[in-house]
mmCIF file of C-alpha atoms and ligand atoms in Angstrom:
data_model
loop_
_atom_site.group_PDB
_atom_site.id
_atom_site.type_symbol
_atom_site.label_atom_id
_atom_site.label_comp_id
_atom_site.label_asym_id
_atom_site.label_seq_id
_atom_site.Cartn_x
_atom_site.Cartn_y
_atom_site.Cartn_z
ATOM 1 C CA MET A 1 -6.671 -22.655 -30.229
ATOM 2 C CA PRO A 2 -6.519 -18.876 -29.691
ATOM 3 C CA LEU A 3 -5.600 -17.726 -26.213
ATOM 4 C CA ARG A 4 -8.427 -16.251 -24.156
ATOM 5 C CA SER A 5 -7.738 -13.544 -21.610
ATOM 6 C CA ARG A 6 -9.848 -12.028 -18.880
ATOM 7 C CA GLU A 7 -9.509 -8.291 -18.349
ATOM 8 C CA ILE A 8 -10.863 -5.544 -16.123
ATOM 9 C CA ARG A 9 -12.645 -2.635 -17.777
ATOM 10 C CA LEU A 10 -13.729 0.698 -16.393
ATOM 11 C CA ALA A 11 -17.526 0.457 -16.260
ATOM 12 C CA ALA A 12 -18.233 3.874 -14.722
ATOM 13 C CA ARG A 13 -16.286 6.912 -13.611
ATOM 14 C CA PRO A 14 -16.062 6.759 -9.810
ATOM 15 C CA ARG A 15 -17.233 9.688 -7.771
ATOM 16 C CA GLY A 16 -15.255 9.804 -4.548
ATOM 17 C CA MET A 17 -14.101 6.398 -3.359
ATOM 18 C CA PRO A 18 -14.487 3.880 -6.218
ATOM 19 C CA THR A 19 -16.765 0.856 -5.703
ATOM 20 C CA PRO A 20 -16.642 -2.617 -7.275
ATOM 21 C CA ASP A 21 -19.494 -1.536 -9.602
ATOM 22 C CA ASP A 22 -17.147 0.893 -11.318
ATOM 23 C CA PHE A 23 -15.307 -2.101 -12.801
ATOM 24 C CA GLU A 24 -16.347 -5.034 -14.978
ATOM 25 C CA LEU A 25 -14.706 -8.330 -15.847
ATOM 26 C CA ALA A 26 -14.698 -9.339 -19.512
ATOM 27 C CA GLU A 27 -13.144 -12.154 -21.516
ATOM 28 C CA VAL A 28 -11.649 -11.689 -24.961
ATOM 29 C CA GLU A 29 -9.812 -13.734 -27.549
ATOM 30 C CA VAL A 30 -6.237 -12.490 -27.853
ATOM 31 C CA PRO A 31 -5.145 -12.026 -31.488
ATOM 32 C CA ASP A 32 -1.874 -13.424 -32.793
ATOM 33 C CA PRO A 33 1.003 -10.958 -32.584
ATOM 34 C CA GLY A 34 1.757 -8.998 -35.754
ATOM 35 C CA GLU A 35 5.187 -8.072 -37.101
ATOM 36 C CA GLY A 36 7.228 -6.420 -34.299
ATOM 37 C CA GLU A 37 4.811 -7.606 -31.624
ATOM 38 C CA VAL A 38 4.840 -10.293 -28.945
ATOM 39 C CA LEU A 39 2.169 -12.137 -27.001
ATOM 40 C CA VAL A 40 2.762 -11.879 -23.245
ATOM 41 C CA ARG A 41 1.152 -14.084 -20.632
ATOM 42 C CA ASN A 42 1.123 -11.881 -17.530
ATOM 43 C CA ALA A 43 2.210 -13.264 -14.163
ATOM 44 C CA TYR A 44 1.568 -10.138 -12.070
ATOM 45 C CA VAL A 45 -0.232 -6.909 -12.707
ATOM 46 C CA SER A 46 0.237 -3.794 -10.646
ATOM 47 C CA VAL A 47 -2.404 -1.655 -9.003
ATOM 48 C CA ASP A 48 -1.149 1.825 -8.168
ATOM 49 C CA PRO A 49 -2.637 4.884 -6.474
ATOM 50 C CA TYR A 50 -2.034 7.120 -9.536
ATOM 51 C CA MET A 51 -4.596 5.034 -11.468
ATOM 52 C CA ARG A 52 -7.350 6.689 -9.436
ATOM 53 C CA GLY A 53 -6.661 10.004 -11.173
ATOM 54 C CA ARG A 54 -6.890 8.350 -14.595
ATOM 55 C CA MET A 55 -10.414 7.146 -13.772
ATOM 56 C CA ASN A 56 -11.624 10.784 -13.785
ATOM 57 C CA ASP A 57 -12.437 12.440 -17.074
ATOM 58 C CA VAL A 58 -9.834 15.149 -16.709
ATOM 59 C CA ARG A 59 -6.635 15.895 -18.561
ATOM 60 C CA SER A 60 -3.513 15.295 -16.530
ATOM 61 C CA TYR A 61 0.026 14.157 -17.255
ATOM 62 C CA VAL A 62 -1.502 10.934 -18.603
ATOM 63 C CA PRO A 63 -4.815 10.711 -20.486
ATOM 64 C CA PRO A 64 -7.894 9.379 -18.651
ATOM 65 C CA PHE A 65 -8.901 5.723 -18.944
ATOM 66 C CA ALA A 66 -11.686 5.213 -21.483
ATOM 67 C CA LEU A 67 -15.049 3.876 -20.319
ATOM 68 C CA GLY A 68 -15.718 0.317 -21.413
ATOM 69 C CA GLU A 69 -12.048 -0.261 -22.257
ATOM 70 C CA PRO A 70 -9.590 -2.412 -20.306
ATOM 71 C CA LEU A 71 -7.535 -0.473 -17.782
ATOM 72 C CA THR A 72 -3.790 -0.262 -18.315
ATOM 73 C CA GLY A 73 -0.855 -0.305 -15.939
ATOM 74 C CA GLY A 74 2.379 -2.083 -15.119
ATOM 75 C CA ALA A 75 2.564 -5.832 -15.725
ATOM 76 C CA VAL A 76 5.248 -8.485 -15.806
ATOM 77 C CA GLY A 77 4.959 -11.645 -17.826
ATOM 78 C CA ARG A 78 6.528 -14.166 -20.172
ATOM 79 C CA ILE A 79 6.566 -13.941 -23.939
ATOM 80 C CA VAL A 80 4.662 -16.970 -25.247
ATOM 81 C CA ALA A 81 4.724 -16.045 -28.951
ATOM 82 C CA SER A 82 7.011 -13.603 -30.700
ATOM 83 C CA ARG A 83 7.241 -11.868 -34.032
ATOM 84 C CA SER A 84 10.061 -9.652 -32.843
ATOM 85 C CA SER A 85 13.697 -10.363 -33.635
ATOM 86 C CA ARG A 86 14.694 -8.598 -30.397
ATOM 87 C CA TRP A 87 12.433 -10.483 -27.992
ATOM 88 C CA PRO A 88 12.563 -14.298 -28.128
ATOM 89 C CA GLU A 89 9.801 -16.501 -26.802
ATOM 90 C CA GLY A 90 10.379 -17.322 -23.125
ATOM 91 C CA SER A 91 11.752 -13.867 -22.224
ATOM 92 C CA TRP A 92 10.371 -12.176 -19.089
ATOM 93 C CA VAL A 93 9.318 -8.622 -19.721
ATOM 94 C CA VAL A 94 7.678 -5.606 -18.108
ATOM 95 C CA HIS A 95 5.119 -3.614 -20.087
ATOM 96 C CA ASP A 96 2.130 -1.351 -19.536
ATOM 97 C CA LEU A 97 -0.813 -3.521 -20.602
ATOM 98 C CA GLY A 98 -1.785 -4.709 -17.143
ATOM 99 C CA TRP A 99 -5.266 -5.395 -15.678
ATOM 100 C CA ARG A 100 -5.501 -8.457 -17.982
ATOM 101 C CA GLU A 101 -4.155 -11.975 -18.180
ATOM 102 C CA ALA A 102 -2.513 -11.753 -21.599
ATOM 103 C CA ALA A 103 -1.780 -9.065 -24.150
ATOM 104 C CA VAL A 104 -0.235 -8.455 -27.537
ATOM 105 C CA VAL A 105 2.443 -5.834 -26.961
ATOM 106 C CA GLU A 106 4.542 -3.826 -29.412
ATOM 107 C CA GLU A 107 8.269 -4.476 -28.964
ATOM 108 C CA LYS A 108 8.994 -0.813 -28.211
ATOM 109 C CA ARG A 109 6.764 -1.032 -25.108
ATOM 110 C CA LEU A 110 8.790 -3.868 -23.540
ATOM 111 C CA ARG A 111 11.539 -3.743 -20.933
ATOM 112 C CA ALA A 112 13.570 -6.773 -19.906
ATOM 113 C CA VAL A 113 13.097 -7.946 -16.343
ATOM 114 C CA ASP A 114 16.186 -6.637 -14.710
ATOM 115 C CA PRO A 115 17.940 -8.348 -13.081
ATOM 116 C CA PRO A 116 16.642 -11.804 -13.948
ATOM 117 C CA ALA A 117 17.962 -13.105 -10.603
ATOM 118 C CA ALA A 118 15.305 -11.397 -8.445
ATOM 119 C CA PRO A 119 11.705 -12.686 -8.281
ATOM 120 C CA VAL A 120 9.867 -11.291 -11.316
ATOM 121 C CA SER A 121 7.307 -9.565 -9.073
ATOM 122 C CA THR A 122 9.995 -7.128 -7.902
ATOM 123 C CA ALA A 123 10.025 -5.642 -11.401
ATOM 124 C CA LEU A 124 6.748 -3.922 -10.469
ATOM 125 C CA GLY A 125 7.850 -2.852 -7.006
ATOM 126 C CA VAL A 126 11.198 -2.394 -5.337
ATOM 127 C CA LEU A 127 13.046 -2.864 -8.654
ATOM 128 C CA GLY A 128 10.418 -1.176 -10.787
ATOM 129 C CA MET A 129 8.590 2.120 -11.137
ATOM 130 C CA PRO A 130 7.920 2.605 -7.395
ATOM 131 C CA GLY A 131 11.576 1.848 -6.600
ATOM 132 C CA LEU A 132 12.808 4.374 -9.144
ATOM 133 C CA THR A 133 10.373 6.912 -7.677
ATOM 134 C CA ALA A 134 11.924 6.498 -4.228
ATOM 135 C CA PHE A 135 15.455 6.716 -5.678
ATOM 136 C CA VAL A 136 14.807 9.892 -7.666
ATOM 137 C CA GLY A 137 12.808 11.450 -4.834
ATOM 138 C CA ILE A 138 15.490 10.880 -2.227
ATOM 139 C CA ASP A 139 18.493 11.880 -4.358
ATOM 140 C CA GLU A 140 17.496 14.266 -7.131
ATOM 141 C CA ILE A 141 14.511 15.992 -5.589
ATOM 142 C CA GLY A 142 15.279 15.739 -1.877
ATOM 143 C CA GLY A 143 19.070 15.914 -2.051
ATOM 144 C CA VAL A 144 19.197 13.761 1.081
ATOM 145 C CA LYS A 145 22.637 13.698 2.665
ATOM 146 C CA GLU A 146 24.395 12.373 5.719
ATOM 147 C CA GLY A 147 23.127 13.879 8.963
ATOM 148 C CA ASP A 148 19.743 14.988 7.576
ATOM 149 C CA THR A 149 16.557 14.230 9.439
ATOM 150 C CA VAL A 150 14.089 12.872 6.871
ATOM 151 C CA PHE A 151 10.360 12.336 7.400
ATOM 152 C CA VAL A 152 8.590 9.877 5.061
ATOM 153 C CA SER A 153 4.789 9.456 5.028
ATOM 154 C CA GLY A 154 3.041 6.426 3.535
ATOM 155 C CA ALA A 155 6.243 4.819 4.684
ATOM 156 C CA ALA A 156 5.284 1.132 4.598
ATOM 157 C CA GLY A 157 4.116 1.249 0.982
ATOM 158 C CA ALA A 158 6.013 0.465 -2.189
ATOM 159 C CA VAL A 159 7.610 3.885 -2.645
ATOM 160 C CA GLY A 160 7.791 4.827 1.022
ATOM 161 C CA SER A 161 9.546 1.701 2.249
ATOM 162 C CA LEU A 162 12.396 2.147 -0.216
ATOM 163 C CA ALA A 163 12.526 5.904 0.379
ATOM 164 C CA CYS A 164 13.082 5.225 4.101
ATOM 165 C CA GLN A 165 15.832 2.709 3.422
ATOM 166 C CA LEU A 166 17.641 4.824 0.839
ATOM 167 C CA ALA A 167 17.551 7.811 3.183
ATOM 168 C CA ARG A 168 19.133 5.667 5.900
ATOM 169 C CA HIS A 169 21.666 4.386 3.388
ATOM 170 C CA ARG A 170 22.643 8.022 2.668
ATOM 171 C CA GLY A 171 23.304 8.493 6.395
ATOM 172 C CA ALA A 172 20.076 10.250 7.338
ATOM 173 C CA ARG A 173 17.931 9.729 10.428
ATOM 174 C CA VAL A 174 14.430 8.684 9.387
ATOM 175 C CA ILE A 175 11.021 9.341 10.913
ATOM 176 C CA ALA A 176 8.160 7.470 9.260
ATOM 177 C CA SER A 177 4.370 7.443 9.416
ATOM 178 C CA ALA A 178 2.219 4.453 8.511
ATOM 179 C CA GLY A 179 -1.272 3.194 9.227
ATOM 180 C CA SER A 180 -0.885 0.146 11.484
ATOM 181 C CA ALA A 181 1.196 -1.486 14.220
ATOM 182 C CA GLU A 182 2.249 -4.209 11.763
ATOM 183 C CA LYS A 183 3.576 -1.572 9.379
ATOM 184 C CA ARG A 184 5.415 0.222 12.156
ATOM 185 C CA ALA A 185 7.011 -3.053 13.258
ATOM 186 C CA TRP A 186 8.214 -3.770 9.729
ATOM 187 C CA LEU A 187 9.677 -0.276 9.404
ATOM 188 C CA ALA A 188 11.539 -0.796 12.680
ATOM 189 C CA GLU A 189 12.917 -4.057 11.264
ATOM 190 C CA LEU A 190 14.153 -2.083 8.271
ATOM 191 C CA GLY A 191 16.086 0.144 10.645
ATOM 192 C CA VAL A 192 13.807 3.191 10.695
ATOM 193 C CA GLU A 193 14.591 5.007 13.931
ATOM 194 C CA SER A 194 11.181 6.532 14.761
ATOM 195 C CA THR A 195 7.711 5.658 13.556
ATOM 196 C CA PHE A 196 4.142 6.676 14.360
ATOM 197 C CA ASP A 197 0.646 5.602 13.346
ATOM 198 C CA TYR A 198 -1.179 8.666 12.067
ATOM 199 C CA HIS A 199 -4.522 7.152 13.115
ATOM 200 C CA GLU A 200 -3.350 7.232 16.726
ATOM 201 C CA THR A 201 -1.188 10.343 16.939
ATOM 202 C CA SER A 202 -1.669 13.482 14.884
ATOM 203 C CA PRO A 203 1.296 14.139 12.578
ATOM 204 C CA ARG A 204 1.725 17.510 14.285
ATOM 205 C CA ASP A 205 2.064 16.028 17.775
ATOM 206 C CA ALA A 206 4.195 13.149 16.537
ATOM 207 C CA LEU A 207 6.683 15.411 14.755
ATOM 208 C CA ARG A 208 6.926 17.688 17.795
ATOM 209 C CA GLU A 209 7.860 14.695 19.886
ATOM 210 C CA LEU A 210 10.029 12.754 17.430
ATOM 211 C CA ALA A 211 11.786 15.683 15.746
ATOM 212 C CA PRO A 212 11.979 18.465 18.346
ATOM 213 C CA ASP A 213 14.777 20.102 16.341
ATOM 214 C CA GLY A 214 12.864 19.864 13.056
ATOM 215 C CA ILE A 215 13.263 17.972 9.800
ATOM 216 C CA ASP A 216 15.435 18.708 6.781
ATOM 217 C CA VAL A 217 13.544 16.717 4.151
ATOM 218 C CA TYR A 218 9.911 15.647 3.950
ATOM 219 C CA PHE A 219 9.104 12.878 1.411
ATOM 220 C CA ASP A 220 5.367 13.421 0.918
ATOM 221 C CA ASN A 221 3.238 10.526 -0.265
ATOM 222 C CA VAL A 222 -0.018 11.589 1.348
ATOM 223 C CA GLY A 223 -0.546 15.388 1.446
ATOM 224 C CA GLY A 224 -3.361 16.808 3.614
ATOM 225 C CA GLU A 225 -2.893 17.194 7.329
ATOM 226 C CA THR A 226 0.484 15.427 7.190
ATOM 227 C CA LEU A 227 1.876 17.944 4.716
ATOM 228 C CA GLU A 228 0.729 20.831 6.885
ATOM 229 C CA ALA A 229 2.383 19.248 9.919
ATOM 230 C CA ALA A 230 5.594 18.675 7.988
ATOM 231 C CA ILE A 231 5.733 22.288 6.791
ATOM 232 C CA GLY A 232 5.392 23.286 10.428
ATOM 233 C CA ALA A 233 8.280 21.018 11.406
ATOM 234 C CA MET A 234 10.688 21.944 8.605
ATOM 235 C CA ARG A 235 14.034 23.496 9.418
ATOM 236 C CA LEU A 236 15.386 26.518 7.551
ATOM 237 C CA HIS A 237 16.179 25.672 3.915
ATOM 238 C CA GLY A 238 14.305 22.371 4.188
ATOM 239 C CA ARG A 239 13.229 20.449 1.096
ATOM 240 C CA ILE A 240 9.824 18.896 0.474
ATOM 241 C CA VAL A 241 9.666 16.059 -2.055
ATOM 242 C CA ALA A 242 6.101 16.258 -3.410
ATOM 243 C CA CYS A 243 5.685 12.677 -4.604
ATOM 244 C CA GLY A 244 1.983 11.989 -4.036
ATOM 245 C CA SER A 245 -1.091 13.076 -2.162
ATOM 246 C CA ILE A 246 -3.158 9.936 -1.625
ATOM 247 C CA ALA A 247 -5.204 11.446 1.213
ATOM 248 C CA GLY A 248 -6.946 13.567 -1.428
ATOM 249 C CA TYR A 249 -7.253 11.191 -4.391
ATOM 250 C CA ASN A 250 -10.896 10.352 -3.675
ATOM 251 C CA ALA A 251 -11.943 13.830 -2.613
ATOM 252 C CA THR A 252 -15.117 15.103 -4.256
ATOM 253 C CA GLU A 253 -14.234 18.737 -3.520
ATOM 254 C CA PRO A 254 -10.754 20.270 -3.774
ATOM 255 C CA PRO A 255 -9.108 19.419 -0.439
ATOM 256 C CA PRO A 256 -8.091 22.422 1.680
ATOM 257 C CA GLY A 257 -4.470 23.435 1.244
ATOM 258 C CA PRO A 258 -1.993 23.647 4.101
ATOM 259 C CA ARG A 259 -2.870 26.700 6.197
ATOM 260 C CA ASN A 260 0.763 27.496 6.916
ATOM 261 C CA MET A 261 2.091 28.135 3.404
ATOM 262 C CA PHE A 262 3.737 31.379 4.485
ATOM 263 C CA LEU A 263 6.272 29.271 6.398
ATOM 264 C CA ILE A 264 7.638 28.294 2.984
ATOM 265 C CA VAL A 265 8.793 31.902 2.691
ATOM 266 C CA THR A 266 10.005 32.473 6.209
ATOM 267 C CA LYS A 267 11.870 29.177 6.414
ATOM 268 C CA ARG A 268 13.165 29.470 2.798
ATOM 269 C CA LEU A 269 11.737 26.036 1.959
ATOM 270 C CA ARG A 270 11.859 24.350 -1.427
ATOM 271 C CA ILE A 271 8.869 22.209 -2.390
ATOM 272 C CA GLN A 272 9.279 20.290 -5.623
ATOM 273 C CA GLY A 273 6.926 17.917 -7.349
ATOM 274 C CA PHE A 274 8.056 15.311 -9.846
ATOM 275 C CA ILE A 275 6.576 12.674 -12.129
ATOM 276 C CA ILE A 276 8.732 9.623 -12.449
ATOM 277 C CA ARG A 277 8.218 9.168 -16.175
ATOM 278 C CA ASP A 278 10.399 12.295 -16.667
ATOM 279 C CA HIS A 279 13.330 10.544 -14.980
ATOM 280 C CA GLY A 280 13.913 7.468 -17.115
ATOM 281 C CA ASP A 281 17.539 8.579 -17.500
ATOM 282 C CA ARG A 282 18.107 7.526 -13.859
ATOM 283 C CA TRP A 283 17.039 3.932 -14.523
ATOM 284 C CA GLU A 284 20.518 2.477 -14.980
ATOM 285 C CA ALA A 285 21.951 4.231 -11.936
ATOM 286 C CA PHE A 286 18.971 3.020 -9.910
ATOM 287 C CA VAL A 287 19.313 -0.620 -10.939
ATOM 288 C CA ALA A 288 23.108 -0.535 -10.533
ATOM 289 C CA GLU A 289 22.811 0.610 -6.926
ATOM 290 C CA VAL A 290 19.584 -0.912 -5.666
ATOM 291 C CA ALA A 291 19.472 -4.362 -7.321
ATOM 292 C CA PRO A 292 22.627 -5.620 -5.512
ATOM 293 C CA LEU A 293 21.328 -4.233 -2.202
ATOM 294 C CA VAL A 294 18.057 -6.111 -2.689
ATOM 295 C CA ALA A 295 19.937 -9.260 -3.714
ATOM 296 C CA ASP A 296 22.158 -9.266 -0.610
ATOM 297 C CA GLY A 297 19.292 -8.377 1.738
ATOM 298 C CA THR A 298 20.589 -4.917 2.701
ATOM 299 C CA ILE A 299 17.351 -3.520 1.344
ATOM 300 C CA GLY A 300 14.201 -5.315 2.444
ATOM 301 C CA TYR A 301 10.899 -5.316 0.628
ATOM 302 C CA ARG A 302 7.461 -6.810 1.054
ATOM 303 C CA GLU A 303 4.624 -7.556 -1.308
ATOM 304 C CA THR A 304 0.924 -8.035 -0.662
ATOM 305 C CA VAL A 305 -0.402 -10.410 -3.300
ATOM 306 C CA VAL A 306 -4.033 -10.926 -4.270
ATOM 307 C CA ASP A 307 -4.805 -13.866 -6.566
ATOM 308 C CA GLY A 308 -6.866 -13.654 -9.744
ATOM 309 C CA ILE A 309 -7.539 -10.897 -12.266
ATOM 310 C CA GLU A 310 -11.163 -10.792 -11.067
ATOM 311 C CA ARG A 311 -9.833 -9.462 -7.739
ATOM 312 C CA ALA A 312 -7.807 -6.603 -9.252
ATOM 313 C CA PRO A 313 -10.500 -3.994 -8.419
ATOM 314 C CA GLU A 314 -10.542 -5.239 -4.815
ATOM 315 C CA ALA A 315 -6.744 -4.974 -4.653
ATOM 316 C CA PHE A 316 -6.872 -1.477 -6.089
ATOM 317 C CA LEU A 317 -9.565 -0.331 -3.633
ATOM 318 C CA SER A 318 -7.666 -1.756 -0.699
ATOM 319 C CA LEU A 319 -4.766 0.642 -1.396
ATOM 320 C CA PHE A 320 -7.011 3.375 -0.022
ATOM 321 C CA ALA A 321 -7.780 1.341 3.082
ATOM 322 C CA GLY A 322 -4.068 0.734 3.634
ATOM 323 C CA ASP A 323 -4.452 -3.055 3.417
ATOM 324 C CA ASN A 324 -1.119 -3.468 1.635
ATOM 325 C CA VAL A 325 2.236 -3.821 3.325
ATOM 326 C CA GLY A 326 4.829 -2.986 0.691
ATOM 327 C CA LYS A 327 3.850 -3.326 -2.949
ATOM 328 C CA MET A 328 0.278 -4.350 -3.798
ATOM 329 C CA LEU A 329 0.203 -6.888 -6.652
ATOM 330 C CA VAL A 330 -2.311 -9.108 -8.377
ATOM 331 C CA ARG A 331 -1.084 -12.568 -9.440
ATOM 332 C CA VAL A 332 -2.790 -13.518 -12.699
ATOM 333 C CA GLY A 333 -0.673 -16.294 -14.140
ATOM 334 C CA PRO A 334 2.278 -18.616 -13.741
ATOM 335 C CA GLU A 335 5.642 -17.297 -12.600
ATOM 336 C CA PRO A 336 9.074 -18.833 -13.265
HETATM 337 P P1 NDP B 401 1.540 2.437 -1.443
HETATM 338 O O1 NDP B 401 2.152 1.104 -1.603
HETATM 339 O O2 NDP B 401 2.151 3.388 -0.478
HETATM 340 O O3 NDP B 401 0.005 2.230 -1.107
HETATM 341 C C1 NDP B 401 -0.810 3.280 -0.723
HETATM 342 C C2 NDP B 401 -0.728 3.511 0.806
HETATM 343 O O4 NDP B 401 -1.191 4.816 1.086
HETATM 344 C C3 NDP B 401 -1.632 2.611 1.617
HETATM 345 O O5 NDP B 401 -1.039 1.381 1.918
HETATM 346 C C4 NDP B 401 -1.930 3.434 2.859
HETATM 347 O O6 NDP B 401 -1.003 3.099 3.878
HETATM 348 C C5 NDP B 401 -1.666 4.866 2.412
HETATM 349 N N1 NDP B 401 -2.899 5.644 2.452
HETATM 350 C C6 NDP B 401 -4.070 5.361 1.846
HETATM 351 N N2 NDP B 401 -4.980 6.307 2.119
HETATM 352 C C7 NDP B 401 -4.367 7.204 2.936
HETATM 353 C C8 NDP B 401 -4.790 8.400 3.578
HETATM 354 N N3 NDP B 401 -6.035 8.885 3.422
HETATM 355 N N4 NDP B 401 -3.901 9.060 4.351
HETATM 356 C C9 NDP B 401 -2.651 8.597 4.504
HETATM 357 N N5 NDP B 401 -2.195 7.465 3.917
HETATM 358 C C10 NDP B 401 -3.044 6.777 3.153
HETATM 359 O O7 NDP B 401 1.475 3.156 -2.852
HETATM 360 P P2 NDP B 401 2.734 3.588 -3.735
HETATM 361 O O8 NDP B 401 3.980 3.338 -2.982
HETATM 362 O O9 NDP B 401 2.578 3.012 -5.074
HETATM 363 O O10 NDP B 401 2.523 5.173 -3.869
HETATM 364 C C11 NDP B 401 2.810 6.024 -2.766
HETATM 365 C C12 NDP B 401 2.583 7.471 -3.197
HETATM 366 O O11 NDP B 401 3.518 7.821 -4.215
HETATM 367 C C13 NDP B 401 1.199 7.732 -3.772
HETATM 368 O O12 NDP B 401 0.773 9.015 -3.367
HETATM 369 C C14 NDP B 401 1.446 7.715 -5.257
HETATM 370 O O13 NDP B 401 0.485 8.438 -5.989
HETATM 371 C C15 NDP B 401 2.824 8.355 -5.315
HETATM 372 N N6 NDP B 401 3.591 8.038 -6.520
HETATM 373 C C16 NDP B 401 4.099 9.103 -7.215
HETATM 374 C C17 NDP B 401 4.853 8.890 -8.317
HETATM 375 C C18 NDP B 401 5.401 10.077 -9.048
HETATM 376 O O14 NDP B 401 5.863 9.926 -10.177
HETATM 377 N N7 NDP B 401 5.382 11.249 -8.442
HETATM 378 C C19 NDP B 401 5.120 7.533 -8.840
HETATM 379 C C20 NDP B 401 4.584 6.475 -7.989
HETATM 380 C C21 NDP B 401 3.838 6.744 -6.872
HETATM 381 P P3 NDP B 401 -1.296 3.455 5.434
HETATM 382 O O15 NDP B 401 -1.742 2.163 6.084
HETATM 383 O O16 NDP B 401 0.002 3.933 5.921
HETATM 384 O O17 NDP B 401 -2.390 4.472 5.467
#
């Protein structure tokens, strides 16, 4: 009997904050894999903030999602049928046909779950794309070194929590902002020296208090008011890692820019954006360093798991409410 798979499609282009009505659940029959293809039964699919931008009908570094089509994104699953000599049935793989329970995937779009010893869910989080983002941001873009004071926003999320820990591992002092007491407590457990909740204390006041001598590196996941405060707190020759700007992803008008941009000149700051798909060449170095640290517990991670593909829109929306601690995942099928 052919496999049936439920999937989430984009029903309407959201304006501002998406609503459940912007998504629809559909069920399809999955075809048999053709030559060079495999059939993957997904165990987890990822919901990520960048997907919000793809829901708009604008050209960006990735094309927009098509209306009425299933959404795509990171997924990890097991090959249940294979017509690829390279990928035997039973292998666990990562691919980009998420937001559905099962998919036929071309062999060139597969990556082995690496390392097989860690729970497969980590392949979408601490040992996956968000992990690599933290690694590249801290080292290549931020040039974090011993003795630096590093400020990370969105610090209890998938990228932020590893960015904090890698910065500490490089010998930096870390200041972190996050949206709840639970998140602050977890960051303290991870060894982050100073934390604040940006709902309670303005980033400007918090940085004045926690970094009276300024910060060397700002790892920006949120933009907005926090970015302005960080520019104000930067030391001479500071570096800003422009990773994301989630505070503005649902804006209906262009959000106002930082009002203190001239400080970039006077303080000789460097602000550099990056898109992680340009940095695939760092993958091996990332896994070689971070996987053993995750395995021996030196690096901690958390996951917030929502069950059922029908709840993927809810999981996605809750990223903007800050409901996730660590990586937000949707469990859609059996795991090993
Ligand atoms: P997270 O796991 O950090 O989840 C998103 C978090 O953002 C929420 O938990 C919430 O935490 C916080 N948040 C939501 N709304 C706001 C707001 N208005 N102001 C401040 N914080 C908010 O997601 P990721 O780790 O996957 O992504 C983190 C950032 O990195 C995003 O900006 C993302 O776009 C970016 N990114 C960039 C990549 C690149 O290639 N440049 C690759 C991957 C991610 P809280 O409770 O603290 O508010």
